[in-house]
Coordinates of C-alpha atoms in Angstrom, one line a residue:
M1 CA -6.5 -31.8 1.0
S2 CA -7.8 -34.4 -1.5
I3 CA -6.4 -35.9 -4.6
T4 CA -7.6 -38.5 -7.1
R5 CA -5.7 -40.3 -10.0
P6 CA -5.5 -43.6 -12.0
I7 CA -2.5 -45.3 -10.1
N8 CA -3.2 -49.0 -10.9
H9 CA -5.6 -51.7 -11.8
E10 CA -6.7 -52.4 -8.6
I11 CA -7.4 -48.8 -7.5
S12 CA -9.0 -46.6 -9.9
S13 CA -8.2 -43.3 -8.4
L14 CA -6.5 -41.6 -5.7
S15 CA -8.1 -38.8 -3.6
A16 CA -6.3 -36.7 -0.9
V17 CA -8.0 -34.5 1.8
F18 CA -5.4 -32.3 3.7
V19 CA -6.6 -31.1 6.8
S20 CA -4.4 -28.2 8.1
V21 CA -4.5 -26.7 11.9
L22 CA -3.1 -23.7 10.9
S23 CA -2.7 -20.2 12.2
V24 CA -1.3 -19.0 9.0
C25 CA -1.9 -20.6 5.8
V26 CA 0.8 -23.2 4.6
C27 CA 2.5 -21.8 1.4
V28 CA 1.5 -24.7 -1.1
C29 CA 4.6 -23.6 -3.3
V30 CA 7.5 -25.4 -4.9
C31 CA 10.3 -24.0 -2.6
G32 CA 8.4 -22.0 -0.2
C33 CA 6.6 -18.9 -1.4
E34 CA 9.0 -16.4 -3.1
G35 CA 9.3 -12.9 -1.6
L36 CA 7.1 -13.8 1.4
G37 CA 9.9 -13.9 3.8
S38 CA 10.3 -10.9 6.1
T39 CA 13.4 -8.8 7.3
G40 CA 11.9 -6.7 9.6
R41 CA 8.7 -6.5 12.1
V42 CA 6.0 -7.2 9.7
Q43 CA 6.2 -11.2 9.2
V44 CA 2.8 -11.9 7.7
I45 CA 0.2 -10.0 5.5
L46 CA -1.3 -7.3 7.9
F47 CA -3.9 -5.8 5.6
L48 CA -6.4 -7.8 3.0
A49 CA -6.1 -4.5 0.8
G50 CA -2.4 -4.7 1.1
S51 CA -0.8 -5.3 -2.5
G52 CA 1.8 -8.3 -1.6
G53 CA 1.0 -11.8 -1.7
L54 CA 2.0 -14.8 -3.6
L55 CA 3.5 -14.1 -6.7
P56 CA 1.2 -14.8 -9.8
N57 CA 4.2 -16.9 -11.4
E58 CA 4.7 -19.0 -8.5
T59 CA 4.1 -22.8 -9.2
T60 CA 1.7 -24.4 -6.7
F61 CA 0.9 -28.2 -6.5
A62 CA -2.5 -27.4 -7.2
K63 CA -1.9 -26.1 -10.4
L64 CA 0.0 -29.1 -11.6
L65 CA -2.6 -31.1 -10.2
Q66 CA -5.1 -29.2 -12.4
K67 CA -2.9 -30.3 -15.6
Q68 CA -3.6 -34.0 -14.3
G69 CA -7.3 -33.5 -14.5
Y70 CA -7.9 -32.9 -11.0
T71 CA -10.6 -30.2 -9.5
T72 CA -8.8 -28.5 -6.8
G73 CA -10.3 -26.6 -3.7
I74 CA -9.5 -24.9 -0.6
V75 CA -11.8 -24.2 2.2
G76 CA -10.5 -22.1 5.1
K77 CA -7.8 -19.6 5.5
W78 CA -5.7 -18.4 2.7
H79 CA -3.7 -15.4 3.9
L80 CA -1.3 -15.1 1.0
G81 CA -2.9 -12.0 -0.3
V82 CA -5.7 -10.9 -2.7
N83 CA -5.1 -8.0 -5.3
C84 CA -2.2 -6.4 -6.9
E85 CA -3.3 -3.3 -8.8
S86 CA -7.1 -2.8 -8.5
R87 CA -9.9 -4.2 -6.2
N88 CA -10.8 -7.2 -8.6
D89 CA -7.6 -8.3 -10.1
H90 CA -7.4 -11.1 -7.8
C91 CA -3.7 -11.7 -8.8
H92 CA -2.8 -13.4 -5.6
H93 CA -6.2 -14.9 -4.9
P94 CA -6.5 -19.0 -4.7
N95 CA -8.3 -19.2 -7.8
N96 CA -5.5 -17.4 -9.6
H97 CA -3.1 -20.3 -8.1
G98 CA -4.2 -23.5 -9.1
F99 CA -7.6 -23.8 -7.0
D100 CA -10.8 -24.1 -8.9
F101 CA -13.0 -23.3 -5.7
F102 CA -12.4 -21.2 -2.6
Y103 CA -14.5 -20.6 0.1
G104 CA -13.2 -19.0 3.5
L105 CA -11.1 -16.3 4.9
P106 CA -8.7 -14.6 2.4
F107 CA -7.0 -13.3 5.7
T108 CA -7.0 -15.1 8.8
N109 CA -8.3 -15.1 12.3
F110 CA -6.8 -12.1 14.2
N111 CA -7.9 -11.0 17.3
D112 CA -9.5 -7.8 15.6
C113 CA -12.1 -10.3 14.1
K114 CA -13.5 -11.2 17.6
P115 CA -15.4 -8.2 19.2
G116 CA -13.7 -7.5 22.7
A117 CA -10.9 -9.7 21.9
G118 CA -8.3 -6.6 21.6
K119 CA -6.1 -5.9 18.7
G120 CA -3.6 -7.4 16.7
V121 CA -2.1 -5.2 14.1
L122 CA 0.5 -2.5 14.7
V123 CA -0.8 -2.0 17.9
D124 CA 2.1 0.6 18.8
V125 CA 1.6 2.5 15.4
Q126 CA -2.2 2.8 16.4
E127 CA -1.4 4.3 19.7
T128 CA 1.0 6.8 18.4
L129 CA -1.5 7.7 15.5
W130 CA -4.1 8.4 18.2
Q131 CA -1.9 10.2 20.4
I132 CA -0.8 12.5 17.7
S133 CA -4.4 12.9 16.6
V134 CA -5.3 14.1 20.3
L135 CA -2.2 16.3 20.4
L136 CA -3.2 18.5 17.3
T137 CA -6.7 18.6 18.2
L138 CA -5.9 19.9 21.6
A139 CA -3.4 22.4 19.9
S140 CA -5.9 23.9 17.2
L141 CA -8.6 24.2 20.0
T142 CA -6.2 26.1 22.5
L143 CA -5.3 28.3 19.8
L144 CA -8.8 28.8 19.0
A145 CA -9.7 29.6 22.4
A146 CA -6.4 31.9 22.9
R147 CA -7.8 34.0 19.8
A148 CA -11.3 34.0 21.0
S149 CA -10.3 35.8 24.3
G150 CA -7.7 38.2 22.8
L151 CA -4.8 36.2 24.5
L152 CA -3.1 35.5 21.2
R153 CA -3.0 36.9 17.9
V154 CA -3.3 34.2 16.0
S155 CA -4.0 33.6 12.1
W156 CA -6.9 31.9 11.0
T157 CA -4.8 30.2 8.6
L158 CA -2.7 28.5 11.3
V159 CA -5.8 27.3 13.3
A160 CA -7.3 25.7 9.9
F161 CA -3.8 24.1 9.4
L162 CA -4.0 22.7 12.8
A163 CA -7.6 21.5 12.4
A164 CA -7.0 19.8 9.0
M165 CA -3.9 18.1 10.0
S166 CA -5.8 16.8 13.3
L167 CA -8.8 15.4 11.0
L168 CA -6.2 13.8 8.7
S169 CA -4.5 12.0 11.7
F170 CA -7.6 11.0 13.1
A171 CA -8.7 9.6 9.7
V172 CA -5.4 8.0 9.0
W173 CA -5.9 6.2 12.6
F174 CA -9.6 5.6 12.6
V175 CA -10.3 4.4 9.0
P176 CA -7.8 1.4 8.5
F177 CA -7.4 0.4 12.4
E178 CA -10.7 1.1 14.2
L179 CA -12.7 -0.4 10.9
L180 CA -10.1 -3.6 10.7
R181 CA -12.7 -6.2 11.5
T182 CA -14.7 -4.9 8.3
W183 CA -11.7 -4.6 6.2
N184 CA -9.7 -7.9 7.1
C185 CA -12.4 -10.2 8.5
I186 CA -14.5 -11.2 5.6
I187 CA -15.8 -14.6 3.8
M188 CA -15.2 -15.1 0.1
R189 CA -16.9 -17.6 -2.2
N190 CA -14.1 -17.9 -5.4
G191 CA -13.8 -14.2 -6.0
E192 CA -17.0 -12.8 -4.5
V193 CA -17.3 -11.3 -0.8
V194 CA -20.3 -13.2 0.8
E195 CA -20.0 -12.0 4.6
Q196 CA -18.1 -8.6 5.7
P197 CA -17.5 -8.8 8.6
L198 CA -17.7 -12.6 9.4
K199 CA -19.5 -14.1 11.8
L200 CA -17.1 -16.7 14.2
E201 CA -19.8 -18.1 15.9
T202 CA -21.2 -20.0 12.9
L203 CA -17.8 -20.1 11.0
N204 CA -16.5 -23.5 11.5
A205 CA -19.9 -25.2 10.7
R206 CA -20.0 -23.5 7.6
L207 CA -16.3 -24.4 6.6
M208 CA -17.0 -28.1 7.3
S209 CA -20.3 -28.1 5.4
E210 CA -18.5 -26.5 2.5
A211 CA -15.7 -29.2 2.6
E212 CA -18.2 -31.9 2.7
R213 CA -20.0 -30.7 -0.4
F214 CA -16.8 -30.1 -2.1
V215 CA -16.2 -34.1 -1.8
E216 CA -19.6 -34.9 -2.5
R217 CA -19.8 -33.0 -5.8
H218 CA -16.3 -34.3 -7.0
K219 CA -16.5 -37.9 -5.7
D220 CA -16.6 -39.5 -8.9
G221 CA -13.6 -37.8 -10.2
P222 CA -10.2 -36.8 -9.2
F223 CA -10.0 -34.0 -6.7
L224 CA -7.5 -32.1 -4.4
L225 CA -9.2 -30.6 -1.0
F226 CA -7.0 -28.1 1.4
L227 CA -9.0 -27.8 4.7
S228 CA -7.4 -25.1 6.4
L229 CA -9.1 -24.6 9.9
A230 CA -9.6 -21.3 11.7
H231 CA -10.8 -22.4 15.3
V232 CA -7.4 -23.3 16.6
H233 CA -6.2 -19.6 16.1
T234 CA -6.3 -17.2 18.9
P235 CA -8.5 -15.6 19.7
L236 CA -10.3 -19.0 20.1
F237 CA -14.2 -19.1 19.7
V238 CA -16.8 -21.3 20.1
S239 CA -18.7 -22.9 17.1
E240 CA -22.3 -24.6 17.1
G241 CA -21.4 -28.0 17.8
I242 CA -18.4 -28.6 15.9
L243 CA -15.0 -27.9 17.7
C244 CA -12.6 -30.7 17.1
L245 CA -15.1 -33.2 15.2
I246 CA -14.1 -31.6 12.0
T247 CA -11.5 -34.4 11.5
G248 CA -13.8 -37.1 12.1
R249 CA -16.6 -35.8 10.1
M250 CA -14.3 -35.3 7.3
M251 CA -13.0 -38.9 7.8
E252 CA -16.9 -40.1 8.1
T253 CA -17.7 -38.3 4.7
I254 CA -14.9 -39.9 2.8
A255 CA -15.8 -43.5 4.3
R256 CA -19.6 -42.7 3.6
L257 CA -18.9 -42.1 0.1
G258 CA -16.9 -45.3 -0.5
L259 CA -13.5 -43.0 -1.1
S260 CA -11.5 -44.1 2.1
E261 CA -9.2 -46.7 0.0
K262 CA -8.7 -44.0 -2.7
T263 CA -8.0 -41.2 -0.5
L264 CA -4.9 -39.9 1.2
M265 CA -5.6 -37.5 4.1
Y266 CA -2.8 -35.6 5.9
F267 CA -3.3 -33.8 9.1
T268 CA -0.6 -31.3 10.1
S269 CA 0.0 -27.7 11.5
D270 CA 2.3 -25.3 10.5
H271 CA 4.1 -24.3 13.3
G272 CA 4.2 -24.9 17.5
G273 CA 1.7 -23.3 20.0
H274 CA 1.8 -19.7 20.5
I275 CA 3.5 -19.7 24.1
E276 CA 3.1 -16.0 24.6
E277 CA -0.6 -16.5 24.3
G278 CA -0.7 -18.5 27.5
P279 CA -2.7 -21.7 27.7
K280 CA -4.9 -20.8 25.0
G281 CA -2.0 -20.6 22.8
G282 CA -1.2 -24.4 22.7
W283 CA 1.5 -26.4 24.4
N284 CA 5.1 -27.7 23.0
G285 CA 5.6 -30.7 25.4
I286 CA 9.3 -30.8 25.9
Y287 CA 10.3 -29.0 23.1
R288 CA 11.9 -25.5 23.5
G289 CA 10.4 -22.4 21.9
G290 CA 7.1 -21.8 19.8
K291 CA 5.3 -20.0 17.3
A292 CA 7.5 -17.4 15.2
M293 CA 10.8 -19.1 16.3
G294 CA 12.4 -20.3 13.1
G295 CA 15.1 -22.4 15.0
W296 CA 13.7 -23.9 18.2
E297 CA 12.0 -27.3 18.1
G298 CA 9.0 -26.0 20.0
G299 CA 8.4 -23.6 16.9
I300 CA 9.0 -26.1 14.0
R301 CA 8.1 -29.5 15.2
V302 CA 4.3 -30.3 14.5
P303 CA 2.6 -33.5 14.2
G304 CA 1.9 -35.0 10.9
I305 CA -0.9 -37.9 10.7
F306 CA -1.5 -39.7 7.5
R307 CA -4.2 -42.2 6.5
W308 CA -4.6 -44.0 3.4
P309 CA -6.3 -47.6 4.2
G310 CA -4.9 -50.4 1.9
R311 CA -1.9 -48.5 1.2
L312 CA -0.3 -47.2 4.4
N313 CA 0.0 -49.4 7.3
P314 CA -2.1 -47.8 10.5
G315 CA -0.2 -47.4 13.6
R316 CA 3.4 -47.0 12.1
E317 CA 5.5 -44.3 13.7
V318 CA 7.7 -42.4 11.5
A319 CA 10.6 -40.3 13.5
E320 CA 12.7 -39.2 10.6
P321 CA 12.7 -35.8 9.9
T322 CA 10.4 -34.1 7.1
S323 CA 9.1 -30.9 5.9
L324 CA 6.0 -29.6 4.8
M325 CA 7.8 -28.7 1.6
D326 CA 7.5 -32.4 0.9
V327 CA 3.8 -32.3 0.3
F328 CA 4.6 -30.7 -2.9
P329 CA 6.8 -33.7 -4.5
T330 CA 4.5 -36.0 -3.0
V331 CA 1.1 -35.1 -4.0
V332 CA 2.3 -34.3 -7.7
K333 CA 3.8 -37.9 -7.9
L334 CA 1.0 -39.6 -6.7
A335 CA -1.3 -37.5 -9.2
G336 CA 1.1 -38.7 -12.0
G337 CA 2.3 -35.3 -12.8
A338 CA 5.6 -34.0 -13.7
L339 CA 7.9 -32.0 -11.3
P340 CA 9.3 -28.6 -12.1
E341 CA 12.8 -28.9 -13.8
D342 CA 14.0 -25.4 -13.8
R343 CA 14.5 -25.1 -10.2
I344 CA 15.9 -26.8 -7.2
L345 CA 13.1 -28.5 -5.1
D346 CA 13.5 -28.5 -1.6
G347 CA 10.6 -30.9 -0.7
R348 CA 11.0 -35.0 -1.0
D349 CA 8.9 -37.6 -1.9
L350 CA 7.3 -38.9 1.3
M351 CA 5.9 -42.1 0.0
P352 CA 9.0 -44.3 0.4
L353 CA 9.2 -43.4 4.0
L354 CA 5.4 -43.7 4.5
E355 CA 5.4 -47.0 3.3
G356 CA 8.2 -48.5 4.9
R357 CA 10.2 -49.0 1.7
T358 CA 13.2 -46.7 3.5
N359 CA 13.8 -46.0 7.1
R360 CA 15.6 -42.9 6.4
S361 CA 14.5 -39.5 5.3
Q362 CA 16.1 -38.3 2.0
H363 CA 16.7 -34.8 3.9
E364 CA 20.4 -35.0 5.0
F365 CA 19.9 -31.4 5.8
M366 CA 17.1 -29.2 6.4
F367 CA 17.4 -25.4 6.4
H368 CA 15.1 -23.5 9.0
Y369 CA 14.3 -19.9 8.4
C370 CA 13.1 -17.3 10.5
G371 CA 11.9 -14.6 8.2
M372 CA 14.6 -14.1 5.3
Y373 CA 17.2 -15.1 7.5
L374 CA 18.9 -18.7 8.1
N375 CA 18.0 -19.3 11.6
A376 CA 19.4 -23.2 12.1
V377 CA 20.4 -26.1 10.0
R378 CA 19.4 -29.9 11.0
W379 CA 22.0 -32.3 9.8
H380 CA 21.1 -36.2 9.6
P381 CA 24.8 -37.7 8.8
P382 CA 24.1 -40.8 6.5
D383 CA 26.5 -42.9 8.6
S384 CA 25.0 -42.1 12.1
E385 CA 21.8 -41.9 14.2
S386 CA 22.6 -38.5 15.2
I387 CA 20.8 -35.6 14.4
F388 CA 22.4 -32.2 15.0
K389 CA 21.0 -28.9 15.0
V390 CA 23.2 -25.8 14.5
H391 CA 21.7 -22.3 15.7
F392 CA 23.3 -18.9 13.9
F393 CA 21.0 -17.0 16.1
T394 CA 18.4 -17.3 18.7
P395 CA 15.6 -14.9 20.0
N396 CA 16.0 -13.1 22.8
F397 CA 13.6 -14.0 25.5
S398 CA 11.7 -11.8 27.8
L399 CA 10.7 -11.3 30.5
A400 CA 13.7 -12.6 32.7
G401 CA 13.8 -16.2 32.8
A402 CA 10.9 -16.6 30.2
V403 CA 10.9 -18.8 27.3
G404 CA 9.2 -16.4 24.8
C405 CA 8.9 -12.9 23.7
Y406 CA 6.2 -11.6 26.0
H407 CA 7.6 -8.0 25.6
T408 CA 6.7 -8.1 21.7
G409 CA 4.0 -10.8 21.9
V410 CA 5.8 -12.9 19.3
C411 CA 9.6 -13.3 18.5
M412 CA 11.2 -11.0 15.8
C413 CA 14.0 -12.5 13.2
H414 CA 16.0 -9.3 13.2
R415 CA 18.5 -7.6 15.5
P416 CA 18.3 -6.2 18.1
F417 CA 15.6 -8.7 18.9
V418 CA 18.1 -11.8 18.4
T419 CA 21.5 -12.9 19.3
Y420 CA 24.0 -14.2 16.9
H421 CA 26.1 -17.1 18.0
N422 CA 29.8 -17.4 17.0
P423 CA 30.6 -20.2 17.1
P424 CA 27.0 -21.4 16.5
L425 CA 25.3 -23.1 19.1
V426 CA 24.9 -26.9 18.3
F427 CA 22.5 -29.5 19.9
E428 CA 22.3 -33.5 19.2
L429 CA 18.6 -33.7 19.1
S430 CA 18.4 -37.6 19.2
R431 CA 19.8 -37.6 22.8
D432 CA 18.7 -33.9 23.5
P433 CA 15.1 -32.8 21.9
S434 CA 14.4 -30.2 24.1
E435 CA 17.6 -28.5 23.1
S436 CA 18.9 -27.8 26.8
R437 CA 22.6 -28.8 26.7
P438 CA 24.8 -27.2 23.8
L439 CA 27.6 -29.4 22.7
S440 CA 31.2 -28.6 23.4
P441 CA 34.2 -30.3 22.1
D442 CA 34.3 -32.1 25.5
T443 CA 31.0 -33.5 25.0
E444 CA 30.9 -34.2 21.2
P445 CA 34.1 -35.1 19.4
R446 CA 32.7 -34.4 15.8
L447 CA 31.7 -31.2 16.7
A448 CA 34.5 -29.3 14.5
E449 CA 33.2 -31.8 11.6
V450 CA 29.4 -30.9 12.2
L451 CA 30.2 -27.2 11.9
E452 CA 32.4 -27.6 9.0
R453 CA 30.1 -29.9 7.0
V454 CA 26.9 -27.6 7.9
K455 CA 28.9 -24.6 6.6
R456 CA 29.7 -26.5 3.2
A457 CA 26.1 -27.2 3.0
V458 CA 24.8 -23.4 3.8
T459 CA 27.4 -22.5 1.0
E460 CA 26.0 -24.9 -1.5
H461 CA 22.2 -24.0 -0.3
R462 CA 22.7 -20.3 -1.0
R463 CA 23.9 -20.9 -4.8
T464 CA 20.6 -22.2 -5.1
L465 CA 18.6 -18.8 -4.3
A466 CA 17.8 -16.0 -6.5
P467 CA 16.3 -12.4 -5.3
V468 CA 12.8 -11.9 -5.9
E469 CA 10.5 -9.2 -5.4
K470 CA 9.8 -8.7 -1.4
Q471 CA 5.9 -8.8 -0.8
L472 CA 6.4 -8.0 3.1
T473 CA 7.7 -4.4 2.7
W474 CA 5.7 -1.4 4.2
T475 CA 4.8 -0.3 0.8
K476 CA 3.2 -3.5 0.0
V477 CA 1.4 -4.5 3.4
L478 CA -0.1 -1.1 4.3
W479 CA -3.9 -0.5 3.7
K480 CA -4.8 0.5 -0.1
P481 CA -8.3 1.6 -0.2
W482 CA -8.5 0.7 -3.8
L483 CA -7.7 -2.4 -3.1
Q484 CA -10.3 -3.4 -0.6
P485 CA -12.2 -6.4 -1.4
C486 CA -15.8 -5.1 -0.4
C487 CA -19.5 -6.6 -1.0
G488 CA -21.3 -3.3 -1.1
T489 CA -20.4 0.4 -2.3
F490 CA -17.0 1.3 -0.8
P491 CA -16.6 2.2 1.9
F492 CA -19.9 0.9 2.9
C493 CA -19.0 -2.7 2.9
S494 CA -21.2 -4.7 4.9
C495 CA -23.2 -8.2 4.0
E496 CA -24.0 -11.3 5.8
E497 CA -24.3 -14.7 3.9
S498 CA -28.1 -15.2 3.9
N499 CA -28.0 -19.3 3.5
H500 CA -25.3 -20.9 5.5
T501 CA -26.1 -24.3 4.0
S502 CA -26.7 -23.4 0.3
A503 CA -24.9 -25.4 -2.0
A504 CA -21.8 -23.5 -3.9
A505 CA -21.7 -23.4 -7.8
E506 CA -18.1 -23.7 -8.9

């Protein structure tokens, strides 16, 4: 992400580039994206033609930076919905959430996007629908044969009914699922679909070119760029000469344009490696767990690398706990904007910590959610170097002895896929970062105090929450043909971006 603003007499403007290695696009909202927590198996948006997504009334840092005169752009993955009621209302689209420019995937890079990589959306539902279709077809053919041979007196009405049901069940399976690559795997430039389905082989080169050109077009004014990469997500794919050089190319572009001392760059990810995918899913080192595990360190601890020559000292390491929600107040304050006063902000300004003006994070407590469920709480007592983590529940790993949810491919957040703990499990992360030794009264004299203080903090935290419309219900996430983005006449949606290097008009 790139952001530029007047900050003092010596530095005329500030730019920020946020390079995000994401498998699911980070919600750039005030306190997390309202309504996008899950209470069941559906943890993300499954169909681009669903009606769920980032609510139109949500406040993003991009909206606030627009008010400060910034040109804002997002290149890469969005995965926060597109439409609400009609094909082109774009109520969830980035252009409706503070981004002047968008180029990339309004969905994400699922297995279905790569031919031969398998399926990744409701695989068990697909198998059930297929089996129902086969059974109904066999039943109608059997009755037809029995009638024709005179073995049974079967009415044509029954045969026609079974045949119709067979066709219907086949359509319910084939149209949304077997054509999923066409429906979900597309590229948009602002509100226009420019490629359907997308071509993975050249995707990263195009994303990088679009990001570079965005910076070049706006080098003389304040801008913000959110670059959300696709190539680290499974299925992995090889791009033409780009791979992991993307970050270096962005740094070179900033330097070539003379913007280095005006530009804050932040490289990060949204969660740990997907361990159920094996070696290609990533590696989380000593930390337990991985992607979709809202409590274990391997699921939530990610690298964060900041670069701002002339403002941040290179080589400095910060071991204090921070959050991606800290991006919001940090960039808004740097841009000279005002933070919303009508809500509680979970994020904290990172600049005092990054500049060394303080050695302690402003987060005494951090609340770690798995879907809509409070999974764990981290407490960093003001009078101690200890960092306690309290787990209210943990995912049920399988197969036997595994550290992952291999039976479902990804861990779930609800019963019966989790085990609640009473009393909760407590770990001291400064001494046990791999969370392998739960504390007991014998090993931690403060254990009762920790549990009581965290309990009070949870009560206070929950008072700040208000119910909102859920966006990941079945009625919201299932495929709706009237909402399907299409670059032709629906359902004949097919197009290829003719010139991968053409400049984009905003």
